[in-house]
PDB file of C-alpha atoms in Angstrom:
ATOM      1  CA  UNK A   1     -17.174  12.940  -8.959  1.00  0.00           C
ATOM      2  CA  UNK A   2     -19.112   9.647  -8.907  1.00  0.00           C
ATOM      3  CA  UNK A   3     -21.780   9.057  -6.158  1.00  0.00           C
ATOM      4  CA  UNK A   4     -20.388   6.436  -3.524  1.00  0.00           C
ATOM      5  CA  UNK A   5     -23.073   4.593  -1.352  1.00  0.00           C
ATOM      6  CA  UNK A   6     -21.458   1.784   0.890  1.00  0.00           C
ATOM      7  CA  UNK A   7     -23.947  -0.582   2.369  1.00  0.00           C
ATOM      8  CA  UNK A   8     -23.356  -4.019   4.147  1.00  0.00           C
ATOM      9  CA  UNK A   9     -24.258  -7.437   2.385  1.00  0.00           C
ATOM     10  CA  UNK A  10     -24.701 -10.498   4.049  1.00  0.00           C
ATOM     11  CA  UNK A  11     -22.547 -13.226   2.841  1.00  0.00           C
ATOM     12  CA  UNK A  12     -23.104 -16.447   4.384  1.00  0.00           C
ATOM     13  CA  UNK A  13     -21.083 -18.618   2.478  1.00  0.00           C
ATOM     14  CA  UNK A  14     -17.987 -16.598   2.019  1.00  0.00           C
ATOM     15  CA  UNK A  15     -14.855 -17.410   4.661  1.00  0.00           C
ATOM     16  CA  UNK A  16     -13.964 -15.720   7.712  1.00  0.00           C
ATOM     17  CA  UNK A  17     -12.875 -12.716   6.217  1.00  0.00           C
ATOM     18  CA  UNK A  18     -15.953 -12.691   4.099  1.00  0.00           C
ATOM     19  CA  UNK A  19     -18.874 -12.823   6.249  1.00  0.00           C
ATOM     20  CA  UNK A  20     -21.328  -9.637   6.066  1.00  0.00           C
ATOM     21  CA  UNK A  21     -18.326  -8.371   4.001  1.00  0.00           C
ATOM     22  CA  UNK A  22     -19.243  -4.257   3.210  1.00  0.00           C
ATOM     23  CA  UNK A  23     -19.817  -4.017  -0.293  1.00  0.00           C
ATOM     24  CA  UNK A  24     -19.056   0.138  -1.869  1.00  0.00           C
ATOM     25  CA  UNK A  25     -21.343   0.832  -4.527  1.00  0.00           C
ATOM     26  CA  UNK A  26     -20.285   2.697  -6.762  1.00  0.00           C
ATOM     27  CA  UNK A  27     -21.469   5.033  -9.326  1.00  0.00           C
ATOM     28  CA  UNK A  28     -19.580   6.114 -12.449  1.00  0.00           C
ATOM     29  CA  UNK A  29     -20.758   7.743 -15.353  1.00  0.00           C
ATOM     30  CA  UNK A  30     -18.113   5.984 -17.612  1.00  0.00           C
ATOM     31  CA  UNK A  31     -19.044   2.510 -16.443  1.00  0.00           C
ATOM     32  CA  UNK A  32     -21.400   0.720 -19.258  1.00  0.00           C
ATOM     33  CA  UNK A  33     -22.052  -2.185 -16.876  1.00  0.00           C
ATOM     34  CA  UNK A  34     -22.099  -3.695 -13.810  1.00  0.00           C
ATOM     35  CA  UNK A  35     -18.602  -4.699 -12.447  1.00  0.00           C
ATOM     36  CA  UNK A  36     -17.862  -6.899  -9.443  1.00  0.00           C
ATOM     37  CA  UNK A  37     -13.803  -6.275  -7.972  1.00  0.00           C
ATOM     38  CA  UNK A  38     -12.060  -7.173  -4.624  1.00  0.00           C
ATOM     39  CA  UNK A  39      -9.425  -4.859  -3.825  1.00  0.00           C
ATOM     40  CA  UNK A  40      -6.543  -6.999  -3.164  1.00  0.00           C
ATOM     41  CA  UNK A  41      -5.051  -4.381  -0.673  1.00  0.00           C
ATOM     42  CA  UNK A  42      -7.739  -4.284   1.459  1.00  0.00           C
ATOM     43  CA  UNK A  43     -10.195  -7.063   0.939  1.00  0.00           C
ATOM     44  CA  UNK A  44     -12.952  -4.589  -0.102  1.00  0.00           C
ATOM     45  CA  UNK A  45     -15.665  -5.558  -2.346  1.00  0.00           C
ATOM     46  CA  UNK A  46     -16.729  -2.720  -4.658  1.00  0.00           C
ATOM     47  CA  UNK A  47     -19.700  -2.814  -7.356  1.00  0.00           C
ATOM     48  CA  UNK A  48     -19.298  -0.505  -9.920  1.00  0.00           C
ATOM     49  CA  UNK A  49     -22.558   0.826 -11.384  1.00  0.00           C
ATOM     50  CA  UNK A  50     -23.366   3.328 -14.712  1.00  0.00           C
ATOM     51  CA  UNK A  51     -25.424   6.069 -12.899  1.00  0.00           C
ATOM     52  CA  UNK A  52     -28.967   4.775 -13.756  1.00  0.00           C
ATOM     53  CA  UNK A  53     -28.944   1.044 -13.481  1.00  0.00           C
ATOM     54  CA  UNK A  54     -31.071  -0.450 -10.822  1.00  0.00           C
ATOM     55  CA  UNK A  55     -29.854  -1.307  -7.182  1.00  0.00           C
ATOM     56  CA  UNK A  56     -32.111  -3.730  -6.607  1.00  0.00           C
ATOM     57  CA  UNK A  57     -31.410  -5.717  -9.571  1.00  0.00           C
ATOM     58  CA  UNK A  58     -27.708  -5.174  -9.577  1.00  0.00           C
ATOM     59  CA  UNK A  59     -27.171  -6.432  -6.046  1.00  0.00           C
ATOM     60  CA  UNK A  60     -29.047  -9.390  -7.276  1.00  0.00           C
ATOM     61  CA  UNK A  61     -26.739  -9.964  -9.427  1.00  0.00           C
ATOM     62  CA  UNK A  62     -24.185  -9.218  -7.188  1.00  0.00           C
ATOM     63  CA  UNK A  63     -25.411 -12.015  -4.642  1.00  0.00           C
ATOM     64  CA  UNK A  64     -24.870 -14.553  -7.207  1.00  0.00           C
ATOM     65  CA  UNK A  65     -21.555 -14.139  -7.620  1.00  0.00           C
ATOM     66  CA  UNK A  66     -21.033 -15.155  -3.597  1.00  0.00           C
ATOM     67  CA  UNK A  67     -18.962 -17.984  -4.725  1.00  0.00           C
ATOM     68  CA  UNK A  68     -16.483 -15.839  -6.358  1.00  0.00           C
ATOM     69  CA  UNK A  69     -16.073 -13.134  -3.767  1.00  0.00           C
ATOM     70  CA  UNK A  70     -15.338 -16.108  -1.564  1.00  0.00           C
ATOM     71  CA  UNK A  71     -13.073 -17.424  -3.626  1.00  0.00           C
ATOM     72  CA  UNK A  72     -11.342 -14.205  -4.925  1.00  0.00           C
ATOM     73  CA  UNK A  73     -10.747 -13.222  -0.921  1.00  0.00           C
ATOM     74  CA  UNK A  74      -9.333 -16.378  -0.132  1.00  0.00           C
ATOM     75  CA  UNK A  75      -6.773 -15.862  -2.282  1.00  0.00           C
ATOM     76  CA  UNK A  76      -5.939 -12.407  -0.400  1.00  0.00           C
ATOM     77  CA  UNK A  77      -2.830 -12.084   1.201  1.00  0.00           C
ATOM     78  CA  UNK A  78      -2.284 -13.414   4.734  1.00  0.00           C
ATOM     79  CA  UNK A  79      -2.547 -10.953   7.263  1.00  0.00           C
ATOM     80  CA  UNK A  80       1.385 -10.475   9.676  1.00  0.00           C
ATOM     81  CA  UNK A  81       0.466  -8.708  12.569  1.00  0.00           C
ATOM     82  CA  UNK A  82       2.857  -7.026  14.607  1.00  0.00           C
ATOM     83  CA  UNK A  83       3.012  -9.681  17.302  1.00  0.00           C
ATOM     84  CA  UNK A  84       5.689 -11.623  19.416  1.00  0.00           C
ATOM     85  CA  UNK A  85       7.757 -13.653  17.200  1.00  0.00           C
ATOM     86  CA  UNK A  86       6.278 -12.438  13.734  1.00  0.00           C
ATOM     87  CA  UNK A  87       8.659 -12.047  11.060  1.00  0.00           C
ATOM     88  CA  UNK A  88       8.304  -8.774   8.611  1.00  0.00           C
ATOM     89  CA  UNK A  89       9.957  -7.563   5.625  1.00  0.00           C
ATOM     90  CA  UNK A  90      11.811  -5.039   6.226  1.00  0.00           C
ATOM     91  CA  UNK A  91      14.012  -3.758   3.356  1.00  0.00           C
ATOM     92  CA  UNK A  92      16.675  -6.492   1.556  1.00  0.00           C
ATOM     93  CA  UNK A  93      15.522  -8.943   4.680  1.00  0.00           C
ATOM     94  CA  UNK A  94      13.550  -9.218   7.202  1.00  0.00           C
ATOM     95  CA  UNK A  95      12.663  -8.385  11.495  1.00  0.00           C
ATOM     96  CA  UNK A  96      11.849 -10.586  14.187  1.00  0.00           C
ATOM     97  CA  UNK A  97       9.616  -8.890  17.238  1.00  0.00           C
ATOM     98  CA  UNK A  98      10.885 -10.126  20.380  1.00  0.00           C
ATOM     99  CA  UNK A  99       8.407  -8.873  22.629  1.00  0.00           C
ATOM    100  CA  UNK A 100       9.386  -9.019  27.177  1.00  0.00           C
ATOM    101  CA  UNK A 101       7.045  -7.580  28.833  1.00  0.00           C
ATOM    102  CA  UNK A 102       9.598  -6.799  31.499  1.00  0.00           C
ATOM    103  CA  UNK A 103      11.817  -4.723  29.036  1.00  0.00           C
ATOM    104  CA  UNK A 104      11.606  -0.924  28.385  1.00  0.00           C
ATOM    105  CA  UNK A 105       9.011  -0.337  26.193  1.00  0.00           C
ATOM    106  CA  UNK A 106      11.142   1.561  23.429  1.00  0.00           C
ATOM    107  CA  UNK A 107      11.202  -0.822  19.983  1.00  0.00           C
ATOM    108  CA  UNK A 108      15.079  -1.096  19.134  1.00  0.00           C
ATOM    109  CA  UNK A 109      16.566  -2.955  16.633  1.00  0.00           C
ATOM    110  CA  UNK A 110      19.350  -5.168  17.107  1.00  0.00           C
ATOM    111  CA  UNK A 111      20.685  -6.939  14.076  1.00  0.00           C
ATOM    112  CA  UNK A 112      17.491  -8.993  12.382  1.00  0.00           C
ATOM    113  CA  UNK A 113      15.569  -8.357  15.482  1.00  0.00           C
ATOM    114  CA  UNK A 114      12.938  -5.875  16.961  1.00  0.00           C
ATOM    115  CA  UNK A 115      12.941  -5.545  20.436  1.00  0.00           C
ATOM    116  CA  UNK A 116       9.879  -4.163  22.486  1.00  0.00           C
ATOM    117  CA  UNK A 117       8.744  -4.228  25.889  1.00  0.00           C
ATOM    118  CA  UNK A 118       6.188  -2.499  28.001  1.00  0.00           C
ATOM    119  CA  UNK A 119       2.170  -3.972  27.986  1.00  0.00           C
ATOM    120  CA  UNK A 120       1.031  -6.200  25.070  1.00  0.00           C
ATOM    121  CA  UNK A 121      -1.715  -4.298  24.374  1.00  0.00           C
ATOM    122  CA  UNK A 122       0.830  -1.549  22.574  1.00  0.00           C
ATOM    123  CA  UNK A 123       2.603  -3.894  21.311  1.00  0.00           C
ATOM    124  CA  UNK A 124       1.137  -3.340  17.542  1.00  0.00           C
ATOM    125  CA  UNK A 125       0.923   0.436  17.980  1.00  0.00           C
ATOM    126  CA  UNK A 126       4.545   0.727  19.025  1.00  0.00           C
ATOM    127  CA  UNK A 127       5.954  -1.724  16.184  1.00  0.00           C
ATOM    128  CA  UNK A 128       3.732   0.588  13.932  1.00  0.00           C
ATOM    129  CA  UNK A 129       5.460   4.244  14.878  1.00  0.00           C
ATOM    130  CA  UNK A 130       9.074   2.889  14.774  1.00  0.00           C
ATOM    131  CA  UNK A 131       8.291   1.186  11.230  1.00  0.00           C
ATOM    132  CA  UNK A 132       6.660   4.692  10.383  1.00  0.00           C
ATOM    133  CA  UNK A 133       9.661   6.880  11.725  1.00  0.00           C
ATOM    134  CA  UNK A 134      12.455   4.305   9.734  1.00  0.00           C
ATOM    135  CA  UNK A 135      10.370   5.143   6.652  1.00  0.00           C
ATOM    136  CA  UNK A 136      10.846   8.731   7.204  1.00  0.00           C
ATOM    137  CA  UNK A 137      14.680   8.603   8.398  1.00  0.00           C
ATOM    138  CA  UNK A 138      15.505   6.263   5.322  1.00  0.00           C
ATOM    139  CA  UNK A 139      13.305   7.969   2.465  1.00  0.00           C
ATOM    140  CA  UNK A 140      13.960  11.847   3.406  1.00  0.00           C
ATOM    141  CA  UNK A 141      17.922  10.747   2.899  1.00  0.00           C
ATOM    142  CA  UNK A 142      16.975   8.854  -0.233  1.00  0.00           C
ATOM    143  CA  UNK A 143      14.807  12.094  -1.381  1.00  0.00           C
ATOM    144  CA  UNK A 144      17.801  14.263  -0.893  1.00  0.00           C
ATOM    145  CA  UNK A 145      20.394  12.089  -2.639  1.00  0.00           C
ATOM    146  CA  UNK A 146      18.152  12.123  -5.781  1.00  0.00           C
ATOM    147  CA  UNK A 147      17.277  15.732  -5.429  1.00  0.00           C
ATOM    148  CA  UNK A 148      20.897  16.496  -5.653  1.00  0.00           C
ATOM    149  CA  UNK A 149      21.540  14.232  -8.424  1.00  0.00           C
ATOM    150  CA  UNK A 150      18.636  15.869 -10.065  1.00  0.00           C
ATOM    151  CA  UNK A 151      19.658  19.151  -9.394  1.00  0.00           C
ATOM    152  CA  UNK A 152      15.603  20.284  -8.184  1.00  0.00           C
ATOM    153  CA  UNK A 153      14.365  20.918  -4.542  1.00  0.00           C
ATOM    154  CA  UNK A 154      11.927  19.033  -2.708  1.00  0.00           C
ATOM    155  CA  UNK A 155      10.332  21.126   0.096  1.00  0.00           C
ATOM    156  CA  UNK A 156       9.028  18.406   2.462  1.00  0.00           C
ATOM    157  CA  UNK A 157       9.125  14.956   2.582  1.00  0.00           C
ATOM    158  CA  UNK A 158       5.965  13.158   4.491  1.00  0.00           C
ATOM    159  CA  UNK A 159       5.018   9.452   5.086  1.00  0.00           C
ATOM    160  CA  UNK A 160       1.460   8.231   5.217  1.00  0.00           C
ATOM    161  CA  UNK A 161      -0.428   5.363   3.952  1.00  0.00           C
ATOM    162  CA  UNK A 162      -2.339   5.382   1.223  1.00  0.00           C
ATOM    163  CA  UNK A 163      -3.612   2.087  -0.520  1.00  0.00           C
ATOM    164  CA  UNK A 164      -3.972   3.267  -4.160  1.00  0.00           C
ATOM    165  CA  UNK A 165       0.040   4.726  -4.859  1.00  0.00           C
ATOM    166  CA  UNK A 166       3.156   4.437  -3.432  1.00  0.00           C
ATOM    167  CA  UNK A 167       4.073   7.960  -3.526  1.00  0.00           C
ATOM    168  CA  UNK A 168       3.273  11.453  -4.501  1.00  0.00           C
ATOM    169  CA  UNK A 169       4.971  14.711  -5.782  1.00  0.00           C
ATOM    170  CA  UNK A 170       3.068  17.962  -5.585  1.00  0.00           C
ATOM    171  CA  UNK A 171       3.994  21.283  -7.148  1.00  0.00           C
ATOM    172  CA  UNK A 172       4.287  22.635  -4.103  1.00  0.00           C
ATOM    173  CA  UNK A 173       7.843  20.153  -4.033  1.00  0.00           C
ATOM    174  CA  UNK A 174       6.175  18.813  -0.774  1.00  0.00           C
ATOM    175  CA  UNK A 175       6.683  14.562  -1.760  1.00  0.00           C
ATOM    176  CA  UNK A 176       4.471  11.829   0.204  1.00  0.00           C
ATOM    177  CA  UNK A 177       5.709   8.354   0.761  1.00  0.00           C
ATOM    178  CA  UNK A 178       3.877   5.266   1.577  1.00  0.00           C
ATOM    179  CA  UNK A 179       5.747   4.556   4.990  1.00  0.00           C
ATOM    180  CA  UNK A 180       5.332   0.527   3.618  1.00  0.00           C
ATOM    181  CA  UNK A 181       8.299   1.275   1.197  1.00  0.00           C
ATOM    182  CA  UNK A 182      10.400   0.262   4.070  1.00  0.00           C
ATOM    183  CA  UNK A 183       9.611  -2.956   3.777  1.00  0.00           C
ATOM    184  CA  UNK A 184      10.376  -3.315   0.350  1.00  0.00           C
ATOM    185  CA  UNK A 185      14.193  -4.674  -1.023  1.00  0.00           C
ATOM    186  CA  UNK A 186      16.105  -1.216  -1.583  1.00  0.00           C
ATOM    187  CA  UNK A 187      16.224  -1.074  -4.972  1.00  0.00           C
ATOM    188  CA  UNK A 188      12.488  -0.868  -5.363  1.00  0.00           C
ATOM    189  CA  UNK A 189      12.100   1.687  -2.888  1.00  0.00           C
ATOM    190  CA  UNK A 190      14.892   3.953  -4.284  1.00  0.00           C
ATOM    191  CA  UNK A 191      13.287   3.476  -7.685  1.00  0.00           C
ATOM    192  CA  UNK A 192      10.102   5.129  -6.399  1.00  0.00           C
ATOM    193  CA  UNK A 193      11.999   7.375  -4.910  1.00  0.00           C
ATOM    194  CA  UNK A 194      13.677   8.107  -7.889  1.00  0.00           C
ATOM    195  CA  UNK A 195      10.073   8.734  -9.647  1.00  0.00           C
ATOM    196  CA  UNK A 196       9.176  10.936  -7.468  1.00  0.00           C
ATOM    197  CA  UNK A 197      12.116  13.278  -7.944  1.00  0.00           C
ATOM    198  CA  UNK A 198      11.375  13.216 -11.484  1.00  0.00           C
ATOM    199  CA  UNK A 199       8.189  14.587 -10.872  1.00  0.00           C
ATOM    200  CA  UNK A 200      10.108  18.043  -9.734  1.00  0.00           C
ATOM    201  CA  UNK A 201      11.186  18.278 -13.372  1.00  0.00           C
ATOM    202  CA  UNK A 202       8.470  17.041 -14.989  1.00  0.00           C
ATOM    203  CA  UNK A 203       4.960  16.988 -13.355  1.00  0.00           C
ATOM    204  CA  UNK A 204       3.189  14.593 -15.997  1.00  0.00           C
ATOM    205  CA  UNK A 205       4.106  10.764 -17.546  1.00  0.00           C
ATOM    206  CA  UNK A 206       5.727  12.518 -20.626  1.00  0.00           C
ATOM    207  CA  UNK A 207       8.472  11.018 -22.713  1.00  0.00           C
ATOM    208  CA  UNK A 208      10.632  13.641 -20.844  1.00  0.00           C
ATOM    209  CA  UNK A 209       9.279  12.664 -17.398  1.00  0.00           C
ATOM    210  CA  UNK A 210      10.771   9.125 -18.152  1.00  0.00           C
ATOM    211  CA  UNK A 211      14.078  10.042 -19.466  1.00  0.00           C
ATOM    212  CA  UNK A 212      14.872  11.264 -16.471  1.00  0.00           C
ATOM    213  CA  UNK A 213      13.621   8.643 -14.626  1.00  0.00           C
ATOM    214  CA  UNK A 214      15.910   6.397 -16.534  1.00  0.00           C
ATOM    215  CA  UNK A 215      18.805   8.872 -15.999  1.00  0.00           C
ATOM    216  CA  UNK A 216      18.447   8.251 -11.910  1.00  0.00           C
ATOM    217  CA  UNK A 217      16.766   5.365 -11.479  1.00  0.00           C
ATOM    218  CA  UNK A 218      19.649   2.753 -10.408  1.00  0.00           C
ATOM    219  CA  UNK A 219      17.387  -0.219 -11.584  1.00  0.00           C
ATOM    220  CA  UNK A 220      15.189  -1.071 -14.454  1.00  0.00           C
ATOM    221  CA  UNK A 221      12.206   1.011 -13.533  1.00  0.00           C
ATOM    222  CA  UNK A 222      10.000  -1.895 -15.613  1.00  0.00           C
ATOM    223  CA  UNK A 223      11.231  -4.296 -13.306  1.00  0.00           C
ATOM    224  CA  UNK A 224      10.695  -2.696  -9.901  1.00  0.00           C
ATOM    225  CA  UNK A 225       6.850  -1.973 -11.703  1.00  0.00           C
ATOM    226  CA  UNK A 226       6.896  -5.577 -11.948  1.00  0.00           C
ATOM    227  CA  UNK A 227       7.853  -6.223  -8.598  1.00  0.00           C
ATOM    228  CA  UNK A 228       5.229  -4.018  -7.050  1.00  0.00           C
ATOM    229  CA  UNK A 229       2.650  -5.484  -9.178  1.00  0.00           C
ATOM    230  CA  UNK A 230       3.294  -9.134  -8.097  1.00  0.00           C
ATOM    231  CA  UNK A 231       4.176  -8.475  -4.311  1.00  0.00           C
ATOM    232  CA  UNK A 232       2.968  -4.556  -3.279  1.00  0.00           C
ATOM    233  CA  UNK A 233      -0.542  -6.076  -2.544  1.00  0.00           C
ATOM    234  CA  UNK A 234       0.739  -8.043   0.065  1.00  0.00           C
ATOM    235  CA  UNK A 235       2.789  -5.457   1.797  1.00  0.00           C
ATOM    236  CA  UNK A 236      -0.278  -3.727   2.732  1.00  0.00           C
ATOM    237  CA  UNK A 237      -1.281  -6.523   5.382  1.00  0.00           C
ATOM    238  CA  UNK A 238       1.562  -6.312   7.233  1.00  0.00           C
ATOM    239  CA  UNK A 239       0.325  -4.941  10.658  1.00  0.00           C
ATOM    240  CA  UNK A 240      -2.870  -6.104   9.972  1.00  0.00           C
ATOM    241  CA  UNK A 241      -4.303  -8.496  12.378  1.00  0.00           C
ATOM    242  CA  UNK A 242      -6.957 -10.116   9.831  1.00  0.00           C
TER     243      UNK A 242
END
């Protein structure tokens, strides 16, 4: 396991989001050379290390390339809270929140629109659990229909958010979702759905693994890759509020 050390750098000329933006430091016994990244999910500047190169001299380094973390998290995706009037994706479209304070504080949905009430100051929370709870409804029927095509069992089905995979399958036939496939069109969430399920047959990225894949994916599974390559960063500001 590499050594992790996550200090705080002071970055003056960066924007909003990058003022005294926390820098990980990372150590990795593979790396040859310093490498300067900014996580596009998260905004996090890491600095990967080889085990014995200086600190000192590789966060000099590091503060020299100001001008490109400032630049490369500008370009990061823009935050959507979950606020009065915002508009998220939410599967093939996308949901308004009406927000009365006056209302009952359950979040329904009716049509295009999410409708809240109760204090403000929940507001996000609130949005957050019924987006969380949709996830599970939608992908533990999705899970099942594949299962069943596949002819294999999955044990659980569990929603959580991670910020490095969409999903997971473990032998235990227990599968973990990213509750943001919800806001993805259906077909690419049913296609990771589909993935997963393979992963009760075939518990690797072997040539079998992905003929099955192709037997129950409904899509091109290079295409949803695609997809989630050009747009799956973004998805994981949506709640965010900067």
């Amino acid at each position: 396991m590499p050594a992790t050390l996550n200090i705080i750098w002071s970055t003056a000329n960066c924007d909003a989001r990058g003022v005294s933006a926390p820098i990980e430091i990372v150590r990795n016994a593979r790396a040859r050379r310093a490498r300067l990244s900014v996580d596009s999910a998260t905004g996090r500047v890491r600095l990967v290390l080889p085990l014995r190169a200086p600190l000192k001299t590789a966060l000099a380094w590091a503060e020299e390339k100001t001008a490109w973390i400032a630049a490369q998290r500008a370009r990061l995706p823009t935050p959507i809270p979950f606020a009065p009037g915002a508009q998220i994706p939410f599967g093939d479209s996308s949901l308004m929140i009406a927000w009365d304070e006056a209302a009952p504080r359950r979040v329904e949905r009716v049509g295009d629109v999410l409708r809240c009430g109760g204090s403000a100051d929940g507001l996000s929370r609130r949005v957050g659990l019924w987006l969380k709870r949709e996830a599970l409804r939608v992908l533990s029927a999705e899970t099942e229909e594949f299962a069943a095509r596949a002819g294999v069992v999955v044990t659980k089905v569990a929603v959580g958010d991670p910020k490095t995979r969409w999903g997971s399958c473990a032998s235990s036939g227990t599968i973990r979702y990213s509750w943001r496939l919800i806001l993805m069109p259906a077909w690419v969430r049913r296609s990771t759905v589909a993935h997963e399920v393979a992963h009760r047959l075939h518990m690797n990225h072997s040539a079998q693994f992905y003929r099955v894949v192709a037997l129950l994916d409904e899509s091109d599974p290079d295409e949803s890759r695609r997809w989630l390559r050009r747009h799956g960063a973004a998805l994981h500001w949506v709640g965010r509020e900067s």
